[in-house]
């Protein structure tokens, strides 16, 4: 039986957020943003351990109390220059902490997606655990898409047919993901690396709640979603 692990890359600086504090630590529903993804992943029974990849220079993690997650959470201080580097370094470091088999599943989830729900996570695992390749949560593109020129004028309208927005978690087997990330540059998600090997990851239909907090205005929306969920 393949085991399931989660890995949260959290070594970014949040430059588009424009705050000195890295965005994963910004306050959201009375907790640092990263707390919410950690909690959702640690609560999932199938997931054996949750690895979190911090920047070697991180000075913020230890300012918070993580003791409620002691049984599952393992901190790795090996973040790299890009998200892909952080994930790849994390995969190598995770292997030296625990035995992870080539076929075990790794669910890579952005620290900046605090509104992942347990039901979406469960759906991803259910739909992919027998899959040959693996895949990711994603949503079909809803808006009309414009391609611009250098003067912010429309060059043409892109068809949105068959277009999806990639989210996380992205779920691949340990050996495949390590190989894929070793072989690629200039990618912004794990699936792109797997695609570059000629494989076709599966898109698992998600919802807009699992968006990535990127710009300052995204914080208020994430806060609303988390607070509403708490009262349900
Ligand atoms: N990430 C990482 N290591 C990096 C860059 C990003 O672990 N060198 C992580 C971020 O911490 C985040 C996830 O990858 O959890 C998605 O990245 P993104 O939303 O782009 O976060 P940042 O890179 O921090 O933000 P920005 O691009 O605005 O600087
Ligand atoms: Mg980034």
Short mmCIF file of C-alpha atoms and ligand atoms in Angstrom, two decimals:
data_model
loop_
_atom_site.label_atom_id
_atom_site.label_comp_id
_atom_site.label_asym_id
_atom_site.label_seq_id
_atom_site.Cartn_x
_atom_site.Cartn_y
_atom_site.Cartn_z
CA UNK A 1 0.00 0.00 0.00
CA UNK A 2 1.34 3.42 -0.94
CA UNK A 3 1.55 5.93 1.91
CA UNK A 4 0.49 9.58 1.70
CA UNK A 5 2.62 12.56 2.72
CA UNK A 6 2.05 16.30 2.37
CA UNK A 7 4.75 18.84 1.66
CA UNK A 8 4.12 22.57 2.06
CA UNK A 9 6.62 24.88 0.34
CA UNK A 10 6.70 27.97 2.55
CA UNK A 11 10.01 29.57 1.73
CA UNK A 12 8.73 32.45 -0.42
CA UNK A 13 8.92 36.12 0.50
CA UNK A 14 5.51 37.21 -0.79
CA UNK A 15 6.89 40.02 -2.96
CA UNK A 16 3.53 40.73 -4.63
CA UNK A 17 1.95 41.14 -1.22
CA UNK A 18 4.35 44.01 -0.53
CA UNK A 19 4.65 43.37 3.20
CA UNK A 20 7.95 42.99 5.03
CA UNK A 21 6.61 39.92 6.84
CA UNK A 22 6.55 36.95 4.40
CA UNK A 23 2.91 36.45 3.42
CA UNK A 24 2.65 32.95 4.93
CA UNK A 25 2.90 34.61 8.36
CA UNK A 26 0.42 37.45 7.80
CA UNK A 27 -2.47 37.35 10.22
CA UNK A 28 -5.56 35.59 8.87
CA UNK A 29 -8.55 34.66 11.04
CA UNK A 30 -6.38 35.19 14.16
CA UNK A 31 -3.58 32.87 13.01
CA UNK A 32 -0.57 33.13 10.70
CA UNK A 33 -1.82 32.28 7.19
CA UNK A 34 0.16 29.06 6.99
CA UNK A 35 -1.62 27.65 10.06
CA UNK A 36 -4.79 26.99 8.08
CA UNK A 37 -3.20 24.76 5.42
CA UNK A 38 -1.15 22.97 8.08
CA UNK A 39 -4.31 22.22 10.05
CA UNK A 40 -6.34 20.94 7.08
CA UNK A 41 -3.51 18.63 5.97
CA UNK A 42 -2.67 17.38 9.49
CA UNK A 43 -6.34 16.55 10.12
CA UNK A 44 -6.55 14.25 7.11
CA UNK A 45 -6.31 10.72 8.41
CA UNK A 46 -4.68 9.16 5.33
CA UNK A 47 -1.81 11.65 5.43
CA UNK A 48 0.94 10.16 7.54
CA UNK A 49 3.20 13.22 7.94
CA UNK A 50 3.17 16.85 6.83
CA UNK A 51 6.54 18.34 5.86
CA UNK A 52 6.92 22.08 5.85
CA UNK A 53 9.78 23.66 3.89
CA UNK A 54 10.99 26.95 5.34
CA UNK A 55 13.69 29.32 4.09
CA UNK A 56 17.00 28.67 5.89
CA UNK A 57 16.82 32.35 6.95
CA UNK A 58 13.25 32.05 8.36
CA UNK A 59 12.96 33.98 11.64
CA UNK A 60 9.20 33.79 12.07
CA UNK A 61 8.14 30.14 12.37
CA UNK A 62 9.26 29.84 16.00
CA UNK A 63 7.20 32.86 17.03
CA UNK A 64 4.09 30.69 16.97
CA UNK A 65 2.88 27.65 18.87
CA UNK A 66 2.71 24.54 16.66
CA UNK A 67 2.42 22.01 19.49
CA UNK A 68 -1.07 20.84 18.47
CA UNK A 69 0.51 19.33 15.32
CA UNK A 70 3.52 17.63 16.94
CA UNK A 71 2.43 14.13 15.91
CA UNK A 72 2.35 14.91 12.22
CA UNK A 73 4.37 18.02 11.42
CA UNK A 74 8.05 17.92 10.41
CA UNK A 75 9.88 21.19 9.75
CA UNK A 76 12.62 21.27 7.10
CA UNK A 77 14.80 24.39 6.83
CA UNK A 78 15.89 23.85 3.24
CA UNK A 79 13.89 26.23 1.04
CA UNK A 80 15.50 27.27 -2.23
CA UNK A 81 15.48 30.21 -4.64
CA UNK A 82 12.30 29.11 -6.44
CA UNK A 83 9.22 27.14 -5.45
CA UNK A 84 10.46 24.18 -7.50
CA UNK A 85 13.82 24.29 -5.67
CA UNK A 86 12.03 24.39 -2.32
CA UNK A 87 9.91 21.35 -3.23
CA UNK A 88 12.88 19.42 -4.59
CA UNK A 89 15.05 20.22 -1.55
CA UNK A 90 12.12 19.29 0.67
CA UNK A 91 11.69 15.92 -1.05
CA UNK A 92 15.36 15.08 -0.47
CA UNK A 93 15.30 16.25 3.17
CA UNK A 94 12.03 14.38 3.86
CA UNK A 95 13.64 11.16 2.70
CA UNK A 96 16.42 11.56 5.26
CA UNK A 97 13.84 12.04 8.06
CA UNK A 98 11.62 9.05 7.24
CA UNK A 99 11.46 6.12 4.88
CA UNK A 100 9.50 7.23 1.86
CA UNK A 101 9.04 4.65 -0.88
CA UNK A 102 9.29 5.45 -4.58
CA UNK A 103 5.56 4.86 -5.03
CA UNK A 104 4.36 6.81 -1.98
CA UNK A 105 2.21 9.82 -2.76
CA UNK A 106 3.37 13.36 -2.05
CA UNK A 107 0.72 16.09 -1.92
CA UNK A 108 2.44 19.43 -2.51
CA UNK A 109 0.34 22.32 -1.22
CA UNK A 110 1.08 26.07 -1.24
CA UNK A 111 1.24 27.72 2.18
CA UNK A 112 -0.58 30.58 0.44
CA UNK A 113 -3.79 28.57 -0.13
CA UNK A 114 -5.30 28.73 3.34
CA UNK A 115 -8.88 27.95 2.25
CA UNK A 116 -8.34 24.38 1.05
CA UNK A 117 -11.29 22.42 2.44
CA UNK A 118 -11.14 18.90 3.85
CA UNK A 119 -13.74 17.82 1.29
CA UNK A 120 -11.64 18.99 -1.70
CA UNK A 121 -8.59 17.31 -0.21
CA UNK A 122 -10.53 14.08 0.26
CA UNK A 123 -11.84 14.27 -3.31
CA UNK A 124 -8.31 14.67 -4.69
CA UNK A 125 -7.05 11.65 -2.76
CA UNK A 126 -10.10 9.54 -3.72
CA UNK A 127 -9.87 10.36 -7.42
CA UNK A 128 -6.12 9.86 -7.75
CA UNK A 129 -4.99 7.15 -5.38
CA UNK A 130 -5.25 4.50 -8.14
CA UNK A 131 -4.01 6.79 -10.90
CA UNK A 132 -0.93 5.96 -12.96
CA UNK A 133 0.34 9.55 -13.12
CA UNK A 134 -1.26 11.69 -10.40
CA UNK A 135 -2.79 15.13 -10.74
CA UNK A 136 -4.03 18.27 -9.09
CA UNK A 137 -7.01 20.33 -8.02
CA UNK A 138 -8.03 22.83 -10.69
CA UNK A 139 -10.98 24.97 -11.81
CA UNK A 140 -12.24 25.59 -15.36
CA UNK A 141 -11.51 29.17 -16.47
CA UNK A 142 -14.67 31.28 -16.14
CA UNK A 143 -13.65 34.71 -17.48
CA UNK A 144 -13.05 35.74 -21.09
CA UNK A 145 -9.31 35.79 -21.72
CA UNK A 146 -7.48 38.63 -23.51
CA UNK A 147 -3.90 38.52 -24.81
CA UNK A 148 -2.31 42.00 -24.53
CA UNK A 149 0.43 43.78 -26.42
CA UNK A 150 3.14 45.92 -24.78
CA UNK A 151 0.75 48.93 -24.57
CA UNK A 152 -1.92 47.06 -22.63
CA UNK A 153 -4.07 46.92 -25.77
CA UNK A 154 -5.83 43.71 -26.74
CA UNK A 155 -3.99 41.72 -29.37
CA UNK A 156 -6.63 39.04 -29.45
CA UNK A 157 -9.13 37.06 -27.40
CA UNK A 158 -8.04 33.59 -26.34
CA UNK A 159 -10.55 30.77 -26.34
CA UNK A 160 -11.20 29.56 -22.82
CA UNK A 161 -12.39 26.15 -24.03
CA UNK A 162 -10.60 23.39 -22.15
CA UNK A 163 -8.60 25.89 -20.09
CA UNK A 164 -8.17 25.29 -16.36
CA UNK A 165 -6.55 27.18 -13.51
CA UNK A 166 -4.12 24.99 -11.62
CA UNK A 167 -4.37 24.90 -7.83
CA UNK A 168 -2.75 22.77 -5.17
CA UNK A 169 -2.49 20.17 -3.68
CA UNK A 170 -0.70 18.56 -6.61
CA UNK A 171 -0.34 14.86 -5.96
CA UNK A 172 2.42 12.74 -7.48
CA UNK A 173 4.45 9.70 -6.50
CA UNK A 174 7.72 10.45 -4.73
CA UNK A 175 10.13 9.09 -7.35
CA UNK A 176 8.26 10.56 -10.31
CA UNK A 177 8.03 14.01 -8.73
CA UNK A 178 11.71 14.03 -7.73
CA UNK A 179 12.75 13.01 -11.23
CA UNK A 180 10.43 15.55 -12.87
CA UNK A 181 11.62 18.49 -10.75
CA UNK A 182 15.26 17.57 -11.27
CA UNK A 183 14.82 17.80 -15.02
CA UNK A 184 13.05 21.14 -15.46
CA UNK A 185 13.56 24.87 -15.02
CA UNK A 186 11.22 27.86 -15.21
CA UNK A 187 8.10 26.16 -13.92
CA UNK A 188 5.60 27.47 -11.40
CA UNK A 189 3.92 24.22 -10.42
CA UNK A 190 4.73 20.54 -9.98
CA UNK A 191 2.42 19.32 -12.74
CA UNK A 192 4.39 21.27 -15.38
CA UNK A 193 7.48 19.30 -14.44
CA UNK A 194 5.58 16.02 -14.79
CA UNK A 195 4.11 17.19 -18.12
CA UNK A 196 7.66 17.84 -19.37
CA UNK A 197 8.27 14.08 -19.00
CA UNK A 198 5.50 13.51 -21.55
CA UNK A 199 2.89 12.48 -18.97
CA UNK A 200 -0.66 13.82 -18.56
CA UNK A 201 -1.61 14.66 -14.97
CA UNK A 202 -5.34 14.46 -14.15
CA UNK A 203 -7.33 17.63 -13.44
CA UNK A 204 -9.61 17.16 -10.44
CA UNK A 205 -12.48 19.66 -10.42
CA UNK A 206 -12.10 22.03 -7.46
CA UNK A 207 -13.73 25.35 -6.53
CA UNK A 208 -12.74 29.00 -6.33
CA UNK A 209 -12.47 28.94 -2.52
CA UNK A 210 -9.06 27.31 -2.84
CA UNK A 211 -7.50 30.41 -4.43
CA UNK A 212 -3.93 31.56 -3.83
CA UNK A 213 -3.50 34.59 -1.58
CA UNK A 214 -1.16 36.74 -3.67
CA UNK A 215 -2.14 40.43 -3.42
CA UNK A 216 -3.16 42.47 -0.33
CA UNK A 217 -6.88 42.46 -1.27
CA UNK A 218 -6.89 38.65 -1.29
CA UNK A 219 -6.48 38.59 2.49
CA UNK A 220 -9.95 40.00 3.19
CA UNK A 221 -11.58 37.39 0.95
CA UNK A 222 -9.67 34.52 2.57
CA UNK A 223 -10.65 35.86 6.00
CA UNK A 224 -14.33 35.90 5.04
CA UNK A 225 -14.22 32.34 3.73
CA UNK A 226 -12.45 30.98 6.83
CA UNK A 227 -14.74 32.80 9.26
CA UNK A 228 -17.87 31.68 7.43
CA UNK A 229 -16.63 28.07 7.47
CA UNK A 230 -16.03 28.26 11.20
CA UNK A 231 -19.64 29.20 11.91
CA UNK A 232 -21.10 26.44 9.69
N1 LIG B 1 7.70 29.24 -2.28
C1 LIG B 1 8.79 28.54 -1.74
N2 LIG B 1 10.07 28.86 -2.12
C2 LIG B 1 10.29 29.87 -2.97
C3 LIG B 1 9.21 30.60 -3.54
C4 LIG B 1 7.91 30.24 -3.16
O1 LIG B 1 8.59 27.62 -0.95
N3 LIG B 1 11.54 30.19 -3.28
C5 LIG B 1 6.35 28.90 -1.81
C6 LIG B 1 5.61 30.09 -1.20
O2 LIG B 1 6.01 30.26 0.17
C7 LIG B 1 4.16 29.71 -1.39
C8 LIG B 1 4.17 28.84 -2.65
O3 LIG B 1 5.54 28.52 -2.91
O4 LIG B 1 3.66 28.92 -0.32
C9 LIG B 1 3.53 29.55 -3.83
O5 LIG B 1 4.32 30.66 -4.19
P1 LIG B 1 3.82 32.17 -4.32
O6 LIG B 1 2.36 32.28 -4.07
O7 LIG B 1 4.39 32.72 -5.57
O8 LIG B 1 4.53 32.84 -3.03
P2 LIG B 1 5.76 33.83 -2.99
O9 LIG B 1 6.80 33.37 -3.97
O10 LIG B 1 6.15 33.97 -1.57
O11 LIG B 1 5.10 35.20 -3.47
P3 LIG B 1 5.60 36.20 -4.64
O12 LIG B 1 5.71 35.35 -5.89
O13 LIG B 1 4.57 37.26 -4.69
O14 LIG B 1 6.96 36.69 -4.17
MG1 LIG B 2 6.37 33.29 -6.09
#
